[in-house]
Coordinates of C-alpha atoms in Angstrom, one line a residue:
Chain J
M267 CA -39.0 53.5 16.4
S268 CA -40.6 51.6 19.3
Q269 CA -38.7 51.3 22.6
V270 CA -39.0 49.1 25.5
P271 CA -40.5 51.4 28.1
N272 CA -38.3 52.2 31.1
T273 CA -39.4 53.4 34.5
G274 CA -38.0 56.8 33.9
S275 CA -36.3 56.8 37.2
A276 CA -32.7 57.1 38.1
A277 CA -30.2 56.8 35.2
V278 CA -26.9 55.2 35.9
P279 CA -23.8 56.5 34.1
L280 CA -21.7 54.0 32.3
E281 CA -18.1 53.9 33.4
S282 CA -16.1 54.7 30.3
T283 CA -18.5 56.7 28.1
D284 CA -21.0 59.4 28.7
A285 CA -23.8 57.0 27.9
V286 CA -26.5 56.4 30.5
I287 CA -28.4 53.3 31.3
P288 CA -32.0 54.3 31.7
A289 CA -32.8 52.3 34.9
P290 CA -32.6 48.9 33.3
E291 CA -35.5 46.6 33.3
V292 CA -34.7 43.0 33.0
I293 CA -36.0 41.2 30.0
T294 CA -36.3 37.4 30.5
F295 CA -35.3 35.0 27.7
P296 CA -36.7 31.7 29.0
K297 CA -34.6 29.7 26.6
G298 CA -31.6 32.1 26.3
L299 CA -30.3 32.6 22.8
P300 CA -28.8 29.8 20.6
G301 CA -25.3 29.4 21.8
F302 CA -26.1 31.3 25.0
E303 CA -28.7 29.1 26.5
A304 CA -27.6 29.9 30.0
C305 CA -28.2 33.7 29.5
R306 CA -31.8 34.2 30.7
S307 CA -31.8 37.8 31.8
F308 CA -30.8 40.8 29.6
V309 CA -31.1 44.5 29.8
L310 CA -31.5 46.8 26.8
I311 CA -29.2 49.8 27.0
A312 CA -29.7 52.8 24.8
P313 CA -26.6 55.0 24.9
E314 CA -27.7 58.6 25.3
G315 CA -28.2 60.5 22.1
E316 CA -27.9 57.3 20.2
T317 CA -30.9 56.5 18.1
I318 CA -29.7 53.6 15.9
V319 CA -27.7 51.2 18.0
Q320 CA -28.7 49.7 21.3
C321 CA -26.9 47.1 23.4
L322 CA -28.5 43.9 24.6
R323 CA -26.5 42.8 27.6
S324 CA -26.7 39.6 29.7
V325 CA -27.0 40.3 33.4
E326 CA -26.9 36.6 34.4
G327 CA -24.8 33.6 33.3
P328 CA -22.0 34.0 30.9
A329 CA -21.0 37.5 29.7
A330 CA -22.7 38.3 26.5
S331 CA -23.3 41.7 24.9
F332 CA -24.9 42.2 21.6
L333 CA -25.3 45.3 19.5
V334 CA -28.8 45.5 18.1
I335 CA -30.7 47.7 15.6
D336 CA -34.2 47.9 14.4
P337 CA -34.2 45.5 11.4
R338 CA -36.3 48.0 9.4
R339 CA -33.4 50.4 9.7
A340 CA -31.1 47.8 8.1
M341 CA -33.5 46.8 5.3
A342 CA -36.4 49.0 4.2
G343 CA -39.6 47.0 4.1
Y344 CA -38.4 44.4 6.5
R345 CA -41.3 42.4 7.7
C346 CA -41.6 39.2 9.5
D347 CA -44.7 37.4 10.8
L348 CA -44.4 35.8 14.2
S349 CA -45.6 32.2 14.3
N350 CA -48.3 31.3 16.8
A351 CA -45.7 29.2 18.6
D352 CA -43.4 32.2 19.1
R353 CA -46.3 34.5 20.0
E354 CA -47.2 32.0 22.7
R355 CA -43.6 31.9 24.0
L356 CA -43.8 35.7 24.4
Q357 CA -47.3 35.6 25.8
A358 CA -48.3 38.1 23.2
S359 CA -51.8 38.6 21.9
T360 CA -52.1 38.9 18.1
D361 CA -52.3 42.7 18.1
A362 CA -49.7 43.3 20.8
P363 CA -46.9 45.7 19.8
L364 CA -43.6 44.0 19.9
L365 CA -40.0 45.2 19.7
W366 CA -38.0 43.7 16.9
L367 CA -34.2 43.8 17.1
A368 CA -31.5 42.5 14.8
L369 CA -28.1 41.4 16.0
V370 CA -25.2 43.3 14.7
T371 CA -21.7 41.8 14.2
I372 CA -18.5 43.7 13.6
E373 CA -16.3 41.3 11.7
E374 CA -12.5 41.1 11.9
Q375 CA -11.9 43.4 8.9
G376 CA -14.4 46.0 10.2
T377 CA -17.3 44.9 8.1
I378 CA -20.6 45.4 9.9
V379 CA -23.2 42.8 9.2
V380 CA -26.6 42.2 10.7
N381 CA -28.6 39.0 11.2
L382 CA -32.0 39.5 9.6
R383 CA -32.7 35.8 9.5
A384 CA -33.2 35.3 13.3
P385 CA -34.4 38.5 14.9
V386 CA -34.8 39.0 18.6
V387 CA -38.4 39.8 19.6
I388 CA -39.4 41.3 22.9
N389 CA -42.8 41.7 24.3
P390 CA -42.6 45.0 26.3
V391 CA -45.7 44.1 28.3
T392 CA -44.5 40.7 29.7
M393 CA -40.8 41.6 29.3
L394 CA -40.3 38.2 27.7
G395 CA -37.8 37.9 24.8
A396 CA -36.8 35.2 22.3
Q397 CA -34.7 34.9 19.3
V398 CA -37.0 33.6 16.6
I399 CA -36.3 31.7 13.4
P400 CA -39.3 32.4 11.2
H401 CA -40.0 29.7 8.6
H402 CA -41.5 32.1 6.1
C403 CA -39.2 35.1 6.3
L404 CA -36.0 34.1 4.7
Y405 CA -33.9 37.2 5.1
P406 CA -30.1 36.8 5.1
L407 CA -28.3 35.6 8.2
R408 CA -25.4 37.9 7.2
H409 CA -26.6 41.1 5.6
V410 CA -23.7 43.5 5.0
L411 CA -24.5 47.0 6.3
V412 CA -21.0 48.6 6.1
S413 CA -18.1 47.1 4.1
A414 CA -14.6 47.0 5.5
E415 CA -12.9 50.3 5.7
Chain E
M31 CA -28.9 7.4 20.5
L32 CA -32.0 5.4 20.0
V33 CA -32.2 3.9 16.5
F34 CA -35.4 2.8 14.7
T35 CA -36.2 1.2 11.4
R36 CA -39.3 2.9 10.0
R37 CA -41.0 2.6 6.6
R38 CA -43.1 5.1 4.7
K39 CA -46.1 6.3 6.7
Q40 CA -44.7 4.9 9.9
S41 CA -43.8 7.3 12.7
I42 CA -42.2 7.6 16.1
R43 CA -43.6 9.4 19.0
I44 CA -41.6 11.5 21.4
G45 CA -43.2 12.3 24.8
D46 CA -46.8 13.3 24.8
G47 CA -47.1 15.6 21.8
I48 CA -44.4 15.0 19.3
E49 CA -44.7 12.8 16.3
V50 CA -42.2 12.3 13.5
Q51 CA -43.5 10.5 10.4
V52 CA -41.7 9.2 7.4
L53 CA -43.5 10.7 4.4
R54 CA -41.3 9.6 1.6
V55 CA -38.1 7.8 1.1
G56 CA -36.0 8.8 -1.9
R57 CA -32.6 7.9 -3.1
D58 CA -31.0 11.1 -1.8
G59 CA -33.2 11.9 1.2
V60 CA -36.0 11.1 3.5
R61 CA -39.0 13.5 3.8
L62 CA -40.2 13.8 7.3
G63 CA -43.3 15.3 8.8
V64 CA -43.2 16.7 12.4
V65 CA -46.2 17.3 14.6
A66 CA -45.2 19.2 17.7
P67 CA -46.9 21.3 20.3
P68 CA -46.8 25.1 19.6
E69 CA -44.2 25.8 22.3
V70 CA -41.7 23.4 20.7
P71 CA -39.7 25.0 18.0
V72 CA -38.8 22.7 15.1
H73 CA -35.9 23.6 12.8
R74 CA -33.4 22.0 10.6
Q75 CA -30.3 21.4 12.6
E76 CA -28.0 23.3 10.3
V77 CA -30.1 26.4 10.4
Y78 CA -29.9 26.4 14.2
D79 CA -26.1 25.7 14.1
Q80 CA -25.6 28.7 11.8
I81 CA -27.5 31.0 14.0
R82 CA -25.6 29.8 17.1
E83 CA -22.3 30.5 15.3
A84 CA -23.5 33.9 14.2
N85 CA -24.5 34.7 17.8
R86 CA -21.2 33.6 19.2
T87 CA -19.4 36.0 16.7
A88 CA -21.8 38.8 17.6
A89 CA -21.6 38.4 21.3
G90 CA -18.4 40.4 22.0
A91 CA -20.0 43.7 21.3
P92 CA -17.5 46.6 21.8
Q93 CA -17.8 49.0 24.6
D94 CA -17.5 52.0 22.3
V95 CA -20.9 52.0 20.7
S96 CA -20.5 55.5 19.3
L97 CA -17.9 54.6 16.7
V98 CA -20.0 51.7 15.4
A99 CA -23.1 53.9 15.5
R100 CA -21.4 56.6 13.4
R101 CA -20.5 54.1 10.8
L102 CA -23.9 52.5 10.9
G103 CA -25.6 55.9 10.9
R104 CA -24.3 56.6 7.5
A105 CA -25.5 53.2 6.3
C106 CA -29.0 53.4 7.8
E107 CA -29.9 57.0 6.9

């Protein structure tokens, strides 16, 4: 699984858990996310020992915190092509490795769903991110990963 | 809101680079063609609205990631 590279320097312990924030680097979302247009700066937090779920947290503007997973973990064979327009937004060359993340939602009854329709894509070189809505990858907006307990 | 009457093959122009053309007018719908610069995303409004709603629901991620991770771990193995 690809990771946004971190600086490898000081790790900051989280208040209530034993997770650590690997010296967070700010990822800039020039347009925010739909519904969170004022959130332009995020950090990606990988709880220690946690390999599946990461947390994409706004560090500017309204509070917003998203759980994210690699969409390929949610659906085998998941594959999306980035449009030239989106590639340009991320300032990514055609062969640049990109980090793809899918937003996870825990619904009221405990059902865990993942948004495969509109993934978040991050260019680890420019540290630019965007939530993209590909025209030709019609994966479900609400893909159930875990049913209510 | 600006309102225009347009016929088939007529278009409107927005700014320097956006053109919206009426391709076909049917009984139930109008088919539009959009030419826009690559940096301007073009989507059906309802798709955008659905994603915005999904994001709002997703935004209150819980502090305790480990519980979610355990449940997800079983699903993603």
